[in-house]
Amino acid sequence: MEPIKISVITVAFNASRYIETTILSVINQTYSNIEYIIIDGGSTDGTVDIIKKYSNKISYWISEPDKGIYDAMNKGINKATGEWINFMNAGDTFHNPDTLSAVSEYLKNTSAEIVYGDVNHICEWGEKKCKPLPLHCIKHQMAFSHQSCFTNTKLMKQEKFSTKFKIANDYNFFYKQFIANKSFLYIPICIANYDTIYGISAKQHFLAIKENAYINGDIKTFKWKIQYTISFILFSLRKLIRTILPSNIVLKIKRYQNTKNI
């Protein structure tokens, strides 16, 4: 019996610095039945040349203007023919070459519609493996990384991503599925290396928090407003301190904070 087909979709725009790492992460997987789709937003920085370099190992790719990252992701969904979809966007990678082989053992034996695992955060100070939050936390924030998630293709084609929000439409999608009682399954596998340095949501952390709160209704509560204000003040203070301290001291502090959180 042929192994189940997994569609891996990469969306990119002017990502020449890091898209090759993502492509190699996908095409060097040991799993045999991968459909690899790349949707580029009309890059002008050499990204397309890198895609062309590996075109014989890419199932489908296109480079054209789009209406943003989620419009591009929806284009990828439209082209997907696998049983499951994973989004591994430019800059992110699978945790190791055997990741999809390990994940497939769970995908072929589950009735769940959304399967998710652990993620390895790539930060300025190093790396940190993180487990998802308890699933009920999705009522207030993203409980897992979308790079470490596989969604049933039939469900994705029915729902797709909204383009209402700038960077939180993935949370919007999974929040709606949770509220609709769709079935989720956690698997104990570190699936992705998530780029917290160059990633879109990493750069716009507080916009993501605000959009999440619009989606789940928390933004209407006094408690959320207080927590958001305090978080923003603390973040601003930390940012100010980092501009004053030497960069090597800042990195030492981050490494120390990381070890305390393990």
Coordinates of C-alpha atoms in Angstrom, one line a residue:
M1 CA 0.0 0.0 0.0
E2 CA 1.3 3.4 -1.0
P3 CA 2.0 5.7 2.0
I4 CA -0.4 8.6 2.5
K5 CA 0.5 11.7 0.5
I6 CA 1.4 14.8 2.6
S7 CA 1.3 18.2 0.9
V8 CA 3.9 20.6 2.3
I9 CA 3.3 24.2 1.3
T10 CA 5.8 27.0 1.5
V11 CA 4.8 30.6 1.0
A12 CA 7.5 33.2 0.4
F13 CA 8.2 36.8 -0.6
N14 CA 11.7 38.2 -1.0
A15 CA 13.1 35.4 1.1
S16 CA 16.3 34.7 -0.7
R17 CA 18.3 34.8 2.6
Y18 CA 16.6 31.7 4.0
I19 CA 14.2 29.9 1.6
E20 CA 16.9 27.5 0.4
T21 CA 17.2 26.2 3.9
T22 CA 13.5 25.5 4.0
I23 CA 13.5 23.9 0.6
L24 CA 16.4 21.6 1.5
S25 CA 14.6 20.7 4.7
V26 CA 11.6 19.5 2.7
I27 CA 13.2 17.7 -0.3
N28 CA 15.7 15.9 2.0
Q29 CA 13.0 14.2 4.0
T30 CA 13.3 10.5 4.0
Y31 CA 9.5 10.1 3.6
S32 CA 8.6 9.0 0.1
N33 CA 5.2 10.5 -0.7
I34 CA 5.5 14.3 -0.4
E35 CA 3.8 16.8 -2.6
Y36 CA 5.8 20.0 -2.3
I37 CA 4.2 23.3 -3.3
I38 CA 5.8 26.8 -3.2
I39 CA 3.7 29.9 -3.6
D40 CA 5.9 33.0 -4.1
G41 CA 4.4 36.5 -4.0
G42 CA 6.4 37.9 -6.9
S43 CA 9.8 38.2 -5.3
T44 CA 12.4 40.4 -6.9
D45 CA 15.4 39.6 -4.7
G46 CA 16.6 36.3 -6.2
T47 CA 14.1 34.0 -4.4
V48 CA 12.7 32.8 -7.7
D49 CA 16.2 31.8 -8.9
I50 CA 16.6 29.6 -5.8
I51 CA 13.2 28.0 -6.4
K52 CA 14.1 27.3 -10.0
K53 CA 17.3 25.6 -8.9
Y54 CA 15.2 22.9 -7.2
S55 CA 12.2 22.9 -9.5
N56 CA 12.7 19.3 -10.5
K57 CA 12.0 18.3 -6.9
I58 CA 9.0 20.7 -6.4
S59 CA 5.5 19.4 -7.4
Y60 CA 4.2 22.9 -8.2
W61 CA 5.4 26.4 -7.8
I62 CA 4.3 29.9 -8.9
S63 CA 5.6 33.4 -8.5
E64 CA 2.9 36.2 -8.8
P65 CA 1.6 39.0 -6.7
D66 CA -0.8 38.1 -4.0
K67 CA -2.9 39.8 -1.3
G68 CA -0.7 38.7 1.6
I69 CA 0.5 35.6 3.3
Y70 CA -2.9 34.0 3.8
D71 CA -4.0 34.6 0.3
A72 CA -0.8 32.8 -0.7
M73 CA -1.5 30.0 1.7
N74 CA -5.0 29.6 0.2
K75 CA -3.5 29.3 -3.2
G76 CA -1.4 26.5 -1.9
I77 CA -4.5 24.8 -0.4
N78 CA -6.2 25.0 -3.8
K79 CA -3.4 23.1 -5.4
A80 CA -2.9 20.5 -2.7
T81 CA -3.8 16.9 -3.6
G82 CA -2.4 15.2 -0.5
E83 CA -4.5 13.8 2.4
W84 CA -2.8 16.2 4.8
I85 CA -1.4 19.7 4.6
N86 CA 1.5 21.2 6.5
F87 CA 2.7 24.8 6.1
M88 CA 6.5 25.1 6.3
N89 CA 7.0 28.8 5.4
A90 CA 10.2 30.4 4.2
G91 CA 12.7 30.4 7.1
D92 CA 11.2 27.5 8.9
T93 CA 12.4 23.8 8.6
F94 CA 11.4 20.3 9.6
H95 CA 13.2 19.3 12.8
N96 CA 15.1 16.5 11.2
P97 CA 15.1 14.4 7.9
D98 CA 12.9 11.7 9.4
T99 CA 10.2 14.0 10.7
L100 CA 7.6 13.2 8.1
S101 CA 8.3 9.5 8.3
A102 CA 7.6 9.6 12.1
V103 CA 4.5 11.8 11.7
S104 CA 3.0 9.6 9.0
E105 CA 2.7 6.7 11.4
Y106 CA 0.2 8.8 13.4
L107 CA -1.5 10.3 10.4
K108 CA -2.4 7.0 8.8
N109 CA -4.0 5.6 12.0
T110 CA -6.0 8.6 13.3
S111 CA -9.5 9.9 12.8
A112 CA -8.5 13.3 14.0
E113 CA -8.7 16.2 11.6
I114 CA -5.9 18.3 13.1
V115 CA -2.6 16.7 14.3
Y116 CA 0.1 18.8 16.0
G117 CA 3.3 18.3 17.9
D118 CA 6.3 20.1 19.5
V119 CA 8.3 22.9 18.0
N120 CA 12.0 24.0 18.3
H121 CA 12.3 27.8 18.6
I122 CA 15.3 29.3 16.8
C123 CA 16.2 32.5 18.7
E124 CA 19.1 35.0 18.8
W125 CA 20.5 33.2 21.8
G126 CA 20.1 29.7 20.6
E127 CA 17.4 27.0 20.5
K128 CA 14.6 25.9 22.8
K129 CA 12.2 23.0 22.3
C130 CA 8.7 23.8 23.3
K131 CA 5.6 21.7 23.9
P132 CA 2.2 23.0 22.9
L133 CA 0.0 24.6 25.5
P134 CA -3.0 22.5 26.8
L135 CA -5.5 22.6 23.9
H136 CA -8.1 24.5 25.9
C137 CA -5.8 27.5 25.9
I138 CA -6.7 28.0 22.3
K139 CA -9.7 29.8 23.6
H140 CA -7.4 32.7 24.3
Q141 CA -4.2 32.2 22.2
M142 CA -2.5 29.9 19.7
A143 CA -1.8 26.7 21.6
F144 CA 0.6 25.2 19.1
S145 CA 2.8 26.3 16.1
H146 CA 1.2 26.0 12.7
Q147 CA 4.6 24.8 11.3
S148 CA 4.2 21.8 13.7
C149 CA 0.6 21.1 12.6
F150 CA -1.0 18.8 9.9
T151 CA -4.6 19.5 8.9
N152 CA -6.9 17.2 6.9
T153 CA -6.9 18.5 3.4
K154 CA -10.7 18.1 3.0
L155 CA -11.2 20.4 6.0
M156 CA -8.7 23.0 4.7
K157 CA -10.4 23.1 1.3
Q158 CA -13.8 23.6 2.9
E159 CA -12.7 26.3 5.3
K160 CA -9.4 27.9 4.0
F161 CA -7.9 30.9 5.8
S162 CA -9.7 34.2 6.3
T163 CA -7.8 37.2 5.0
K164 CA -9.4 39.6 7.5
F165 CA -6.5 39.8 9.8
K166 CA -2.9 40.6 9.0
I167 CA -1.0 37.9 10.9
A168 CA -3.5 35.9 13.0
N169 CA -5.6 34.2 10.4
D170 CA -4.0 30.8 11.3
Y171 CA -5.2 31.3 14.9
N172 CA -8.6 32.3 13.6
F173 CA -8.8 29.1 11.6
F174 CA -7.8 26.8 14.5
Y175 CA -9.9 28.7 17.0
K176 CA -13.0 28.2 14.8
Q177 CA -12.3 24.5 14.4
F178 CA -11.9 24.1 18.2
I179 CA -15.2 25.9 18.8
A180 CA -16.8 23.7 16.1
N181 CA -15.6 20.6 18.1
K182 CA -13.3 19.3 15.3
S183 CA -11.0 16.6 16.5
F184 CA -7.4 17.5 17.5
L185 CA -4.6 15.0 18.2
Y186 CA -1.3 15.8 20.0
I187 CA 1.7 13.7 19.0
P188 CA 5.0 13.6 21.0
I189 CA 7.3 14.6 18.1
C190 CA 9.3 17.7 17.6
I191 CA 8.1 18.6 14.1
A192 CA 9.5 22.0 13.1
N193 CA 12.2 24.5 13.7
Y194 CA 10.4 27.8 14.0
D195 CA 12.3 31.0 13.0
T196 CA 11.5 33.5 15.8
I197 CA 14.1 36.0 14.4
Y198 CA 12.8 36.6 10.9
G199 CA 9.2 35.2 11.2
I200 CA 6.3 37.6 10.5
S201 CA 4.5 37.0 13.8
A202 CA 7.8 37.2 15.7
K203 CA 8.4 40.7 14.4
Q204 CA 4.8 41.8 15.2
H205 CA 4.2 40.1 18.5
F206 CA 1.8 42.6 19.9
L207 CA -0.2 42.9 16.8
A208 CA -0.7 39.2 16.9
I209 CA -1.9 39.4 20.5
K210 CA -4.4 42.1 19.6
E211 CA -5.7 40.2 16.6
N212 CA -6.1 37.1 18.7
A213 CA -8.1 39.0 21.2
Y214 CA -10.4 40.4 18.5
I215 CA -11.0 36.8 17.3
N216 CA -11.8 35.2 20.6
G217 CA -13.5 38.3 22.2
D218 CA -11.0 38.8 25.0
I219 CA -10.4 42.4 23.7
K220 CA -13.7 43.4 25.2
T221 CA -12.7 42.4 28.8
F222 CA -11.1 44.8 31.3
K223 CA -8.7 42.0 32.4
W224 CA -7.2 41.6 28.9
K225 CA -6.7 45.3 28.6
I226 CA -4.8 45.5 31.8
Q227 CA -2.7 42.4 31.0
Y228 CA -2.0 43.8 27.5
T229 CA -0.9 47.2 28.9
I230 CA 1.4 45.7 31.5
S231 CA 3.0 43.3 28.9
F232 CA 3.6 46.2 26.5
I233 CA 5.2 48.3 29.2
L234 CA 7.5 45.5 30.3
F235 CA 8.4 44.7 26.7
S236 CA 9.2 48.4 26.0
L237 CA 11.4 48.5 29.1
R238 CA 13.3 45.4 28.1
K239 CA 13.8 46.8 24.7
L240 CA 15.1 50.0 26.1
I241 CA 17.5 48.2 28.4
R242 CA 18.8 46.1 25.4
T243 CA 19.7 49.3 23.5
I244 CA 21.8 50.4 26.5
L245 CA 23.6 47.2 27.4
P246 CA 26.3 45.7 25.1
S247 CA 24.9 43.0 22.8
N248 CA 27.0 40.2 24.4
I249 CA 25.5 41.0 27.8
V250 CA 22.0 41.0 26.3
L251 CA 22.6 37.5 24.8
K252 CA 23.9 36.2 28.1
I253 CA 20.7 37.5 29.9
K254 CA 18.5 35.8 27.3
R255 CA 20.4 32.5 27.6
Y256 CA 20.0 32.7 31.4
Q257 CA 16.3 33.4 31.1
N258 CA 16.0 30.4 28.7
T259 CA 17.6 28.0 31.2
K260 CA 15.3 29.2 34.0
N261 CA 12.3 28.5 31.8
I262 CA 13.2 24.9 30.9

